[in-house]
PDB file of C-alpha atoms in Angstrom:
ATOM      1  CA  MET A   1      15.875  -4.877  -2.930  1.00  0.00           C
ATOM      2  CA  LEU A   2      14.587  -5.634  -6.453  1.00  0.00           C
ATOM      3  CA  ILE A   3      13.770  -9.236  -5.531  1.00  0.00           C
ATOM      4  CA  TRP A   4      11.821  -7.997  -2.475  1.00  0.00           C
ATOM      5  CA  ILE A   5       9.802  -5.661  -4.706  1.00  0.00           C
ATOM      6  CA  ILE A   6       9.032  -8.485  -7.155  1.00  0.00           C
ATOM      7  CA  ALA A   7       8.043 -10.770  -4.272  1.00  0.00           C
ATOM      8  CA  SER A   8       5.710  -8.094  -2.854  1.00  0.00           C
ATOM      9  CA  LEU A   9       4.009  -7.472  -6.203  1.00  0.00           C
ATOM     10  CA  PHE A  10       3.430 -11.170  -6.937  1.00  0.00           C
ATOM     11  CA  ALA A  11       2.534 -12.229  -3.390  1.00  0.00           C
ATOM     12  CA  PHE A  12      -0.070  -9.545  -2.796  1.00  0.00           C
ATOM     13  CA  PHE A  13      -1.518  -9.811  -6.287  1.00  0.00           C
ATOM     14  CA  VAL A  14      -2.292 -13.422  -5.335  1.00  0.00           C
ATOM     15  CA  LYS A  15      -3.641 -12.190  -1.971  1.00  0.00           C
ATOM     16  CA  GLY A  16      -6.011  -9.781  -3.700  1.00  0.00           C
ATOM     17  CA  LEU A  17      -7.055 -12.437  -6.181  1.00  0.00           C
ATOM     18  CA  CYS A  18      -7.904 -15.308  -3.831  1.00  0.00           C
ATOM     19  CA  GLY A  19      -7.569 -14.002  -0.257  1.00  0.00           C
ATOM     20  CA  PHE A  20      -4.563 -16.061   0.891  1.00  0.00           C
ATOM     21  CA  ALA A  21      -1.302 -17.737  -0.243  1.00  0.00           C
ATOM     22  CA  ASN A  22       0.696 -14.480  -0.070  1.00  0.00           C
ATOM     23  CA  THR A  23       3.012 -16.058   2.523  1.00  0.00           C
ATOM     24  CA  LEU A  24       3.674 -19.009   0.224  1.00  0.00           C
ATOM     25  CA  VAL A  25       4.540 -16.798  -2.770  1.00  0.00           C
ATOM     26  CA  PHE A  26       6.550 -14.249  -0.780  1.00  0.00           C
ATOM     27  CA  THR A  27       8.578 -16.895   1.041  1.00  0.00           C
ATOM     28  CA  SER A  28       9.191 -19.094  -1.998  1.00  0.00           C
ATOM     29  CA  ILE A  29      10.603 -16.150  -3.995  1.00  0.00           C
ATOM     30  CA  LEU A  30      12.844 -14.840  -1.207  1.00  0.00           C
ATOM     31  CA  SER A  31      13.904 -18.047   0.563  1.00  0.00           C
ATOM     32  CA  LEU A  32      16.764 -18.839  -1.832  1.00  0.00           C
ATOM     33  CA  GLY A  33      18.794 -15.833  -0.715  1.00  0.00           C
ATOM     34  CA  ASN A  34      17.372 -14.856   2.659  1.00  0.00           C
ATOM     35  CA  ASP A  35      16.833 -16.433   6.064  1.00  0.00           C
ATOM     36  CA  ASN A  36      13.284 -17.088   7.217  1.00  0.00           C
ATOM     37  CA  ILE A  37      13.801 -14.881  10.273  1.00  0.00           C
ATOM     38  CA  SER A  38      14.351 -11.939   7.882  1.00  0.00           C
ATOM     39  CA  ILE A  39      11.404 -12.805   5.621  1.00  0.00           C
ATOM     40  CA  SER A  40       8.621 -13.662   8.086  1.00  0.00           C
ATOM     41  CA  PRO A  41       8.405 -10.403  10.090  1.00  0.00           C
ATOM     42  CA  VAL A  42       8.396  -8.289   6.906  1.00  0.00           C
ATOM     43  CA  GLU A  43       5.699 -10.445   5.308  1.00  0.00           C
ATOM     44  CA  LEU A  44       3.699 -10.341   8.528  1.00  0.00           C
ATOM     45  CA  LEU A  45       3.696  -6.530   8.600  1.00  0.00           C
ATOM     46  CA  LEU A  46       2.845  -6.324   4.890  1.00  0.00           C
ATOM     47  CA  GLY A  47       0.045  -8.855   5.283  1.00  0.00           C
ATOM     48  CA  TYR A  48      -1.627  -7.127   8.230  1.00  0.00           C
ATOM     49  CA  PRO A  49      -3.009  -4.086   6.336  1.00  0.00           C
ATOM     50  CA  THR A  50      -4.039  -6.279   3.383  1.00  0.00           C
ATOM     51  CA  ASN A  51      -6.213  -8.362   5.693  1.00  0.00           C
ATOM     52  CA  CYS A  52      -7.705  -5.141   7.105  1.00  0.00           C
ATOM     53  CA  ILE A  53      -8.444  -3.810   3.606  1.00  0.00           C
ATOM     54  CA  ILE A  54     -10.058  -7.003   2.310  1.00  0.00           C
ATOM     55  CA  ALA A  55     -12.032  -7.646   5.498  1.00  0.00           C
ATOM     56  CA  PHE A  56     -13.341  -4.046   5.478  1.00  0.00           C
ATOM     57  CA  ARG A  57     -14.188  -4.111   1.779  1.00  0.00           C
ATOM     58  CA  GLU A  58     -16.097  -7.390   2.122  1.00  0.00           C
ATOM     59  CA  ARG A  59     -17.403  -6.620   5.629  1.00  0.00           C
ATOM     60  CA  LYS A  60     -21.040  -7.390   4.845  1.00  0.00           C
ATOM     61  CA  TYR A  61     -20.011 -10.993   4.092  1.00  0.00           C
ATOM     62  CA  ILE A  62     -18.353 -11.560   7.487  1.00  0.00           C
ATOM     63  CA  ARG A  63     -20.086 -14.352   9.405  1.00  0.00           C
ATOM     64  CA  ALA A  64     -19.326 -14.430  13.135  1.00  0.00           C
ATOM     65  CA  LYS A  65     -20.384 -18.068  13.429  1.00  0.00           C
ATOM     66  CA  ILE A  66     -17.751 -18.953  10.813  1.00  0.00           C
ATOM     67  CA  CYS A  67     -14.756 -16.824  11.766  1.00  0.00           C
ATOM     68  CA  ILE A  68     -14.992 -16.688  15.587  1.00  0.00           C
ATOM     69  CA  PRO A  69     -14.629 -20.473  16.229  1.00  0.00           C
ATOM     70  CA  ILE A  70     -11.687 -20.830  13.843  1.00  0.00           C
ATOM     71  CA  SER A  71     -10.055 -17.699  15.314  1.00  0.00           C
ATOM     72  CA  VAL A  72     -10.164 -19.382  18.714  1.00  0.00           C
ATOM     73  CA  LEU A  73      -8.576 -22.493  17.179  1.00  0.00           C
ATOM     74  CA  VAL A  74      -5.791 -20.387  15.673  1.00  0.00           C
ATOM     75  CA  ILE A  75      -4.880 -18.923  19.068  1.00  0.00           C
ATOM     76  CA  LEU A  76      -5.109 -22.341  20.731  1.00  0.00           C
ATOM     77  CA  GLY A  77      -3.034 -23.722  17.874  1.00  0.00           C
ATOM     78  CA  SER A  78      -0.228 -21.321  18.678  1.00  0.00           C
ATOM     79  CA  ILE A  79      -0.142 -22.576  22.258  1.00  0.00           C
ATOM     80  CA  ILE A  80      -0.506 -26.249  21.307  1.00  0.00           C
ATOM     81  CA  GLY A  81       2.138 -25.809  18.607  1.00  0.00           C
ATOM     82  CA  VAL A  82       4.782 -24.591  21.040  1.00  0.00           C
ATOM     83  CA  LEU A  83       4.237 -27.676  23.189  1.00  0.00           C
ATOM     84  CA  LEU A  84       4.120 -29.952  20.148  1.00  0.00           C
ATOM     85  CA  LEU A  85       7.378 -28.646  18.705  1.00  0.00           C
ATOM     86  CA  LYS A  86       9.233 -29.684  21.864  1.00  0.00           C
ATOM     87  CA  LYS A  87       8.452 -33.354  21.173  1.00  0.00           C
ATOM     88  CA  ALA A  88       7.839 -33.564  17.438  1.00  0.00           C
ATOM     89  CA  ASP A  89       9.908 -32.952  14.315  1.00  0.00           C
ATOM     90  CA  GLY A  90       8.582 -29.780  12.662  1.00  0.00           C
ATOM     91  CA  ARG A  91       9.611 -31.087   9.230  1.00  0.00           C
ATOM     92  CA  ILE A  92       7.453 -34.187   9.624  1.00  0.00           C
ATOM     93  CA  ILE A  93       4.459 -32.047  10.623  1.00  0.00           C
ATOM     94  CA  LYS A  94       4.921 -29.829   7.564  1.00  0.00           C
ATOM     95  CA  ILE A  95       5.258 -32.813   5.209  1.00  0.00           C
ATOM     96  CA  ALA A  96       2.110 -34.367   6.690  1.00  0.00           C
ATOM     97  CA  CYS A  97       0.343 -31.044   6.269  1.00  0.00           C
ATOM     98  CA  GLY A  98       1.471 -30.926   2.632  1.00  0.00           C
ATOM     99  CA  PHE A  99      -0.056 -34.336   1.906  1.00  0.00           C
ATOM    100  CA  VAL A 100      -3.299 -33.350   3.662  1.00  0.00           C
ATOM    101  CA  LEU A 101      -3.489 -30.190   1.556  1.00  0.00           C
ATOM    102  CA  MET A 102      -3.002 -32.097  -1.677  1.00  0.00           C
ATOM    103  CA  VAL A 103      -5.657 -34.663  -0.772  1.00  0.00           C
ATOM    104  CA  VAL A 104      -8.119 -31.921   0.198  1.00  0.00           C
ATOM    105  CA  ALA A 105      -7.364 -29.950  -2.986  1.00  0.00           C
ATOM    106  CA  CYS A 106      -7.909 -33.024  -5.165  1.00  0.00           C
ATOM    107  CA  GLU A 107     -11.167 -33.759  -3.356  1.00  0.00           C
ATOM    108  CA  MET A 108     -12.297 -30.175  -3.979  1.00  0.00           C
ATOM    109  CA  LEU A 109     -11.184 -30.280  -7.603  1.00  0.00           C
ATOM    110  CA  PHE A 110     -12.973 -33.466  -8.597  1.00  0.00           C
ATOM    111  CA  LYS A 111     -16.281 -32.904  -6.815  1.00  0.00           C
ATOM    112  CA  ARG A 112     -18.612 -31.524  -9.468  1.00  0.00           C
ATOM    113  CA  GLU A 113     -21.203 -30.010  -7.176  1.00  0.00           C
ATOM    114  CA  GLN A 114     -20.015 -27.778  -4.322  1.00  0.00           C
ATOM    115  CA  LYS A 115     -23.155 -28.428  -2.254  1.00  0.00           C
ATOM    116  CA  GLU A 116     -22.627 -32.172  -2.504  1.00  0.00           C
ATOM    117  CA  ARG A 117     -19.102 -31.774  -1.199  1.00  0.00           C
ATOM    118  CA  ARG A 118     -20.325 -29.821   1.818  1.00  0.00           C
ATOM    119  CA  GLN A 119     -22.940 -32.421   2.699  1.00  0.00           C
ATOM    120  CA  ASN A 120     -20.669 -35.404   2.301  1.00  0.00           C
ATOM    121  CA  SER A 121     -17.531 -33.963   3.888  1.00  0.00           C
ATOM    122  CA  ARG A 122     -18.763 -32.187   7.027  1.00  0.00           C
ATOM    123  CA  ILE A 123     -16.702 -34.348   9.421  1.00  0.00           C
ATOM    124  CA  ILE A 124     -13.609 -33.899   7.262  1.00  0.00           C
ATOM    125  CA  LEU A 125     -14.170 -30.146   7.234  1.00  0.00           C
ATOM    126  CA  TYR A 126     -14.324 -30.018  11.032  1.00  0.00           C
ATOM    127  CA  LEU A 127     -11.074 -31.990  11.213  1.00  0.00           C
ATOM    128  CA  VAL A 128      -9.405 -29.757   8.631  1.00  0.00           C
ATOM    129  CA  GLY A 129     -10.643 -26.719  10.541  1.00  0.00           C
ATOM    130  CA  PHE A 130      -9.020 -27.917  13.756  1.00  0.00           C
ATOM    131  CA  LEU A 131      -5.731 -28.808  12.042  1.00  0.00           C
ATOM    132  CA  SER A 132      -5.717 -25.508  10.175  1.00  0.00           C
ATOM    133  CA  GLY A 133      -5.891 -23.661  13.485  1.00  0.00           C
ATOM    134  CA  ILE A 134      -2.898 -25.547  14.862  1.00  0.00           C
ATOM    135  CA  LEU A 135      -0.793 -25.240  11.706  1.00  0.00           C
ATOM    136  CA  CYS A 136      -1.638 -21.589  11.127  1.00  0.00           C
ATOM    137  CA  GLY A 137      -0.636 -20.859  14.695  1.00  0.00           C
ATOM    138  CA  LEU A 138       2.524 -22.927  14.377  1.00  0.00           C
ATOM    139  CA  TYR A 139       3.914 -21.780  11.051  1.00  0.00           C
ATOM    140  CA  GLY A 140       1.644 -19.061   9.659  1.00  0.00           C
ATOM    141  CA  ILE A 141       0.509 -21.574   7.025  1.00  0.00           C
ATOM    142  CA  GLY A 142      -2.803 -20.359   5.619  1.00  0.00           C
ATOM    143  CA  ALA A 143      -3.430 -22.927   2.901  1.00  0.00           C
ATOM    144  CA  LEU A 144      -5.142 -25.495   5.115  1.00  0.00           C
ATOM    145  CA  LEU A 145      -7.236 -22.659   6.504  1.00  0.00           C
ATOM    146  CA  GLY A 146      -8.073 -21.815   2.890  1.00  0.00           C
ATOM    147  CA  ALA A 147      -9.205 -25.384   2.283  1.00  0.00           C
ATOM    148  CA  TYR A 148     -11.457 -25.221   5.340  1.00  0.00           C
ATOM    149  CA  PHE A 149     -13.097 -21.931   4.363  1.00  0.00           C
ATOM    150  CA  ALA A 150     -13.487 -23.004   0.741  1.00  0.00           C
ATOM    151  CA  GLY A 151     -15.683 -25.830   2.021  1.00  0.00           C
ATOM    152  CA  ILE A 152     -17.971 -23.778   4.277  1.00  0.00           C
ATOM    153  CA  THR A 153     -18.390 -20.426   2.495  1.00  0.00           C
ATOM    154  CA  GLU A 154     -20.870 -19.715  -0.285  1.00  0.00           C
ATOM    155  CA  ASP A 155     -18.756 -17.623  -2.663  1.00  0.00           C
ATOM    156  CA  SER A 156     -15.358 -15.959  -3.085  1.00  0.00           C
ATOM    157  CA  ARG A 157     -16.383 -12.720  -1.331  1.00  0.00           C
ATOM    158  CA  GLU A 158     -17.583 -14.560   1.778  1.00  0.00           C
ATOM    159  CA  PHE A 159     -14.441 -16.699   1.602  1.00  0.00           C
ATOM    160  CA  LYS A 160     -12.111 -13.693   1.525  1.00  0.00           C
ATOM    161  CA  ALA A 161     -14.013 -11.722   4.184  1.00  0.00           C
ATOM    162  CA  ASN A 162     -13.940 -14.495   6.784  1.00  0.00           C
ATOM    163  CA  ILE A 163     -10.467 -15.879   6.145  1.00  0.00           C
ATOM    164  CA  CYS A 164      -9.009 -12.361   6.379  1.00  0.00           C
ATOM    165  CA  VAL A 165     -10.729 -11.779   9.741  1.00  0.00           C
ATOM    166  CA  VAL A 166      -9.088 -14.948  11.043  1.00  0.00           C
ATOM    167  CA  PHE A 167      -5.741 -13.904   9.609  1.00  0.00           C
ATOM    168  CA  LEU A 168      -6.101 -10.567  11.429  1.00  0.00           C
ATOM    169  CA  VAL A 169      -6.478 -12.399  14.736  1.00  0.00           C
ATOM    170  CA  GLU A 170      -3.497 -14.642  13.983  1.00  0.00           C
ATOM    171  CA  ASN A 171      -1.380 -11.724  12.718  1.00  0.00           C
ATOM    172  CA  THR A 172      -2.116  -9.636  15.826  1.00  0.00           C
ATOM    173  CA  PHE A 173      -1.078 -12.492  18.091  1.00  0.00           C
ATOM    174  CA  ARG A 174       2.099 -13.109  16.075  1.00  0.00           C
ATOM    175  CA  ILE A 175       3.095  -9.417  15.956  1.00  0.00           C
ATOM    176  CA  ILE A 176       2.870  -9.252  19.763  1.00  0.00           C
ATOM    177  CA  LEU A 177       4.949 -12.430  19.971  1.00  0.00           C
ATOM    178  CA  TYR A 178       7.575 -11.115  17.529  1.00  0.00           C
ATOM    179  CA  VAL A 179       7.880  -7.832  19.435  1.00  0.00           C
ATOM    180  CA  ALA A 180       8.254  -9.703  22.726  1.00  0.00           C
ATOM    181  CA  LEU A 181      10.971 -11.909  21.221  1.00  0.00           C
ATOM    182  CA  GLY A 182      12.825  -8.971  19.661  1.00  0.00           C
ATOM    183  CA  ILE A 183      12.298 -10.228  16.094  1.00  0.00           C
ATOM    184  CA  MET A 184      10.681  -6.940  15.063  1.00  0.00           C
ATOM    185  CA  ASN A 185      13.474  -4.397  14.679  1.00  0.00           C
ATOM    186  CA  LEU A 186      14.296  -1.164  12.855  1.00  0.00           C
ATOM    187  CA  LYS A 187      15.590  -2.981   9.763  1.00  0.00           C
ATOM    188  CA  VAL A 188      12.311  -4.899   9.438  1.00  0.00           C
ATOM    189  CA  LEU A 189      10.302  -1.676   9.767  1.00  0.00           C
ATOM    190  CA  LYS A 190      12.417   0.120   7.136  1.00  0.00           C
ATOM    191  CA  THR A 191      12.016  -2.771   4.680  1.00  0.00           C
ATOM    192  CA  PHE A 192       8.267  -2.864   5.359  1.00  0.00           C
ATOM    193  CA  LEU A 193       7.858   0.875   4.693  1.00  0.00           C
ATOM    194  CA  LEU A 194       9.817   0.642   1.437  1.00  0.00           C
ATOM    195  CA  LEU A 195       7.635  -2.232   0.199  1.00  0.00           C
ATOM    196  CA  VAL A 196       4.221  -0.811   1.161  1.00  0.00           C
ATOM    197  CA  PRO A 197       3.583   0.923  -2.233  1.00  0.00           C
ATOM    198  CA  PHE A 198       4.363  -2.305  -4.119  1.00  0.00           C
ATOM    199  CA  MET A 199       2.225  -4.344  -1.728  1.00  0.00           C
ATOM    200  CA  LEU A 200      -0.724  -1.998  -2.332  1.00  0.00           C
ATOM    201  CA  LEU A 201      -0.174  -2.058  -6.090  1.00  0.00           C
ATOM    202  CA  GLY A 202      -0.184  -5.860  -6.146  1.00  0.00           C
ATOM    203  CA  LEU A 203      -3.150  -6.116  -3.759  1.00  0.00           C
ATOM    204  CA  PHE A 204      -5.478  -3.765  -5.643  1.00  0.00           C
ATOM    205  CA  GLY A 205      -4.403  -5.296  -8.958  1.00  0.00           C
ATOM    206  CA  GLY A 206      -5.384  -8.721  -7.658  1.00  0.00           C
ATOM    207  CA  MET A 207      -8.676  -7.464  -6.173  1.00  0.00           C
ATOM    208  CA  ARG A 208      -9.605  -5.787  -9.447  1.00  0.00           C
ATOM    209  CA  SER A 209      -8.715  -8.923 -11.426  1.00  0.00           C
ATOM    210  CA  SER A 210     -10.859 -11.084  -9.140  1.00  0.00           C
ATOM    211  CA  ARG A 211     -13.901  -8.904  -9.880  1.00  0.00           C
ATOM    212  CA  MET A 212     -13.418  -9.559 -13.606  1.00  0.00           C
ATOM    213  CA  LEU A 213     -13.440 -13.340 -13.151  1.00  0.00           C
ATOM    214  CA  ASN A 214     -16.494 -15.493 -12.508  1.00  0.00           C
ATOM    215  CA  GLU A 215     -16.962 -17.436  -9.267  1.00  0.00           C
ATOM    216  CA  LYS A 216     -15.987 -20.790 -10.797  1.00  0.00           C
ATOM    217  CA  THR A 217     -12.671 -19.429 -12.069  1.00  0.00           C
ATOM    218  CA  VAL A 218     -11.799 -17.839  -8.718  1.00  0.00           C
ATOM    219  CA  GLY A 219     -12.761 -21.107  -6.998  1.00  0.00           C
ATOM    220  CA  LYS A 220     -10.415 -23.057  -9.256  1.00  0.00           C
ATOM    221  CA  ILE A 221      -7.592 -20.591  -8.516  1.00  0.00           C
ATOM    222  CA  VAL A 222      -8.132 -21.152  -4.773  1.00  0.00           C
ATOM    223  CA  VAL A 223      -7.946 -24.931  -5.256  1.00  0.00           C
ATOM    224  CA  VAL A 224      -4.787 -24.654  -7.373  1.00  0.00           C
ATOM    225  CA  MET A 225      -3.110 -22.468  -4.734  1.00  0.00           C
ATOM    226  CA  ILE A 226      -3.972 -25.033  -2.042  1.00  0.00           C
ATOM    227  CA  LEU A 227      -2.528 -27.801  -4.220  1.00  0.00           C
ATOM    228  CA  VAL A 228       0.648 -25.800  -4.924  1.00  0.00           C
ATOM    229  CA  SER A 229       0.985 -24.988  -1.212  1.00  0.00           C
ATOM    230  CA  GLY A 230       0.881 -28.683  -0.339  1.00  0.00           C
ATOM    231  CA  ALA A 231       3.476 -29.576  -2.956  1.00  0.00           C
ATOM    232  CA  PHE A 232       5.713 -26.708  -1.794  1.00  0.00           C
ATOM    233  CA  LEU A 233       5.578 -27.840   1.854  1.00  0.00           C
ATOM    234  CA  ILE A 234       6.517 -31.399   0.892  1.00  0.00           C
ATOM    235  CA  ALA A 235       9.282 -30.373  -1.513  1.00  0.00           C
ATOM    236  CA  THR A 236      10.963 -27.949   0.899  1.00  0.00           C
ATOM    237  CA  ASN A 237      10.948 -30.310   3.878  1.00  0.00           C
ATOM    238  CA  ILE A 238      11.933 -33.682   2.399  1.00  0.00           C
TER     239      ILE A 238
END
């Protein structure tokens, strides 16, 4: 249980700090000794209240015109993903996603002016937005979604508010799916309840730390997490 506690603290500290990447951290810490079917439902239940907390705290920054379209794409992505997985190799899709993430992160990192990046990359952002919906629905991967929102939101508070609203939609859909498939069970619920205090400790620690950092620093952390996410996807699926 100690490793689960450590994973919860680190994963949700990152969540509080930059609004996403908790799945990446949680899974990467626990995947060496646990099956994904044991990790994912626990992380999903832990992530749900964190998205509620962040979205509520930053509620005045929620933009319907930003989060509603991508929420629709996430749901459609779940449906498209099921059909896609019947004919495509999931590993290849994840590797391709990893390369896309790294390219997008590098593009974000080396553009000096954020406004210039928005003006010059609008078509790319629409494409990334569509792919992020499919991949988030398929695998719960939020990094490409993070890249999309980083390109269309004005600051870290607007970023976190809107991405967490979309995650709430995706999480709700996935919880219903997991219950229907019997993946949610008593063991998952017991593990979730035991980890809630550590999740909250990590989350509020990360949220407090983010308030102490300036916008540029938080922006760089977001980019680094996207870059790390891409590298992780490639490394674990080659």
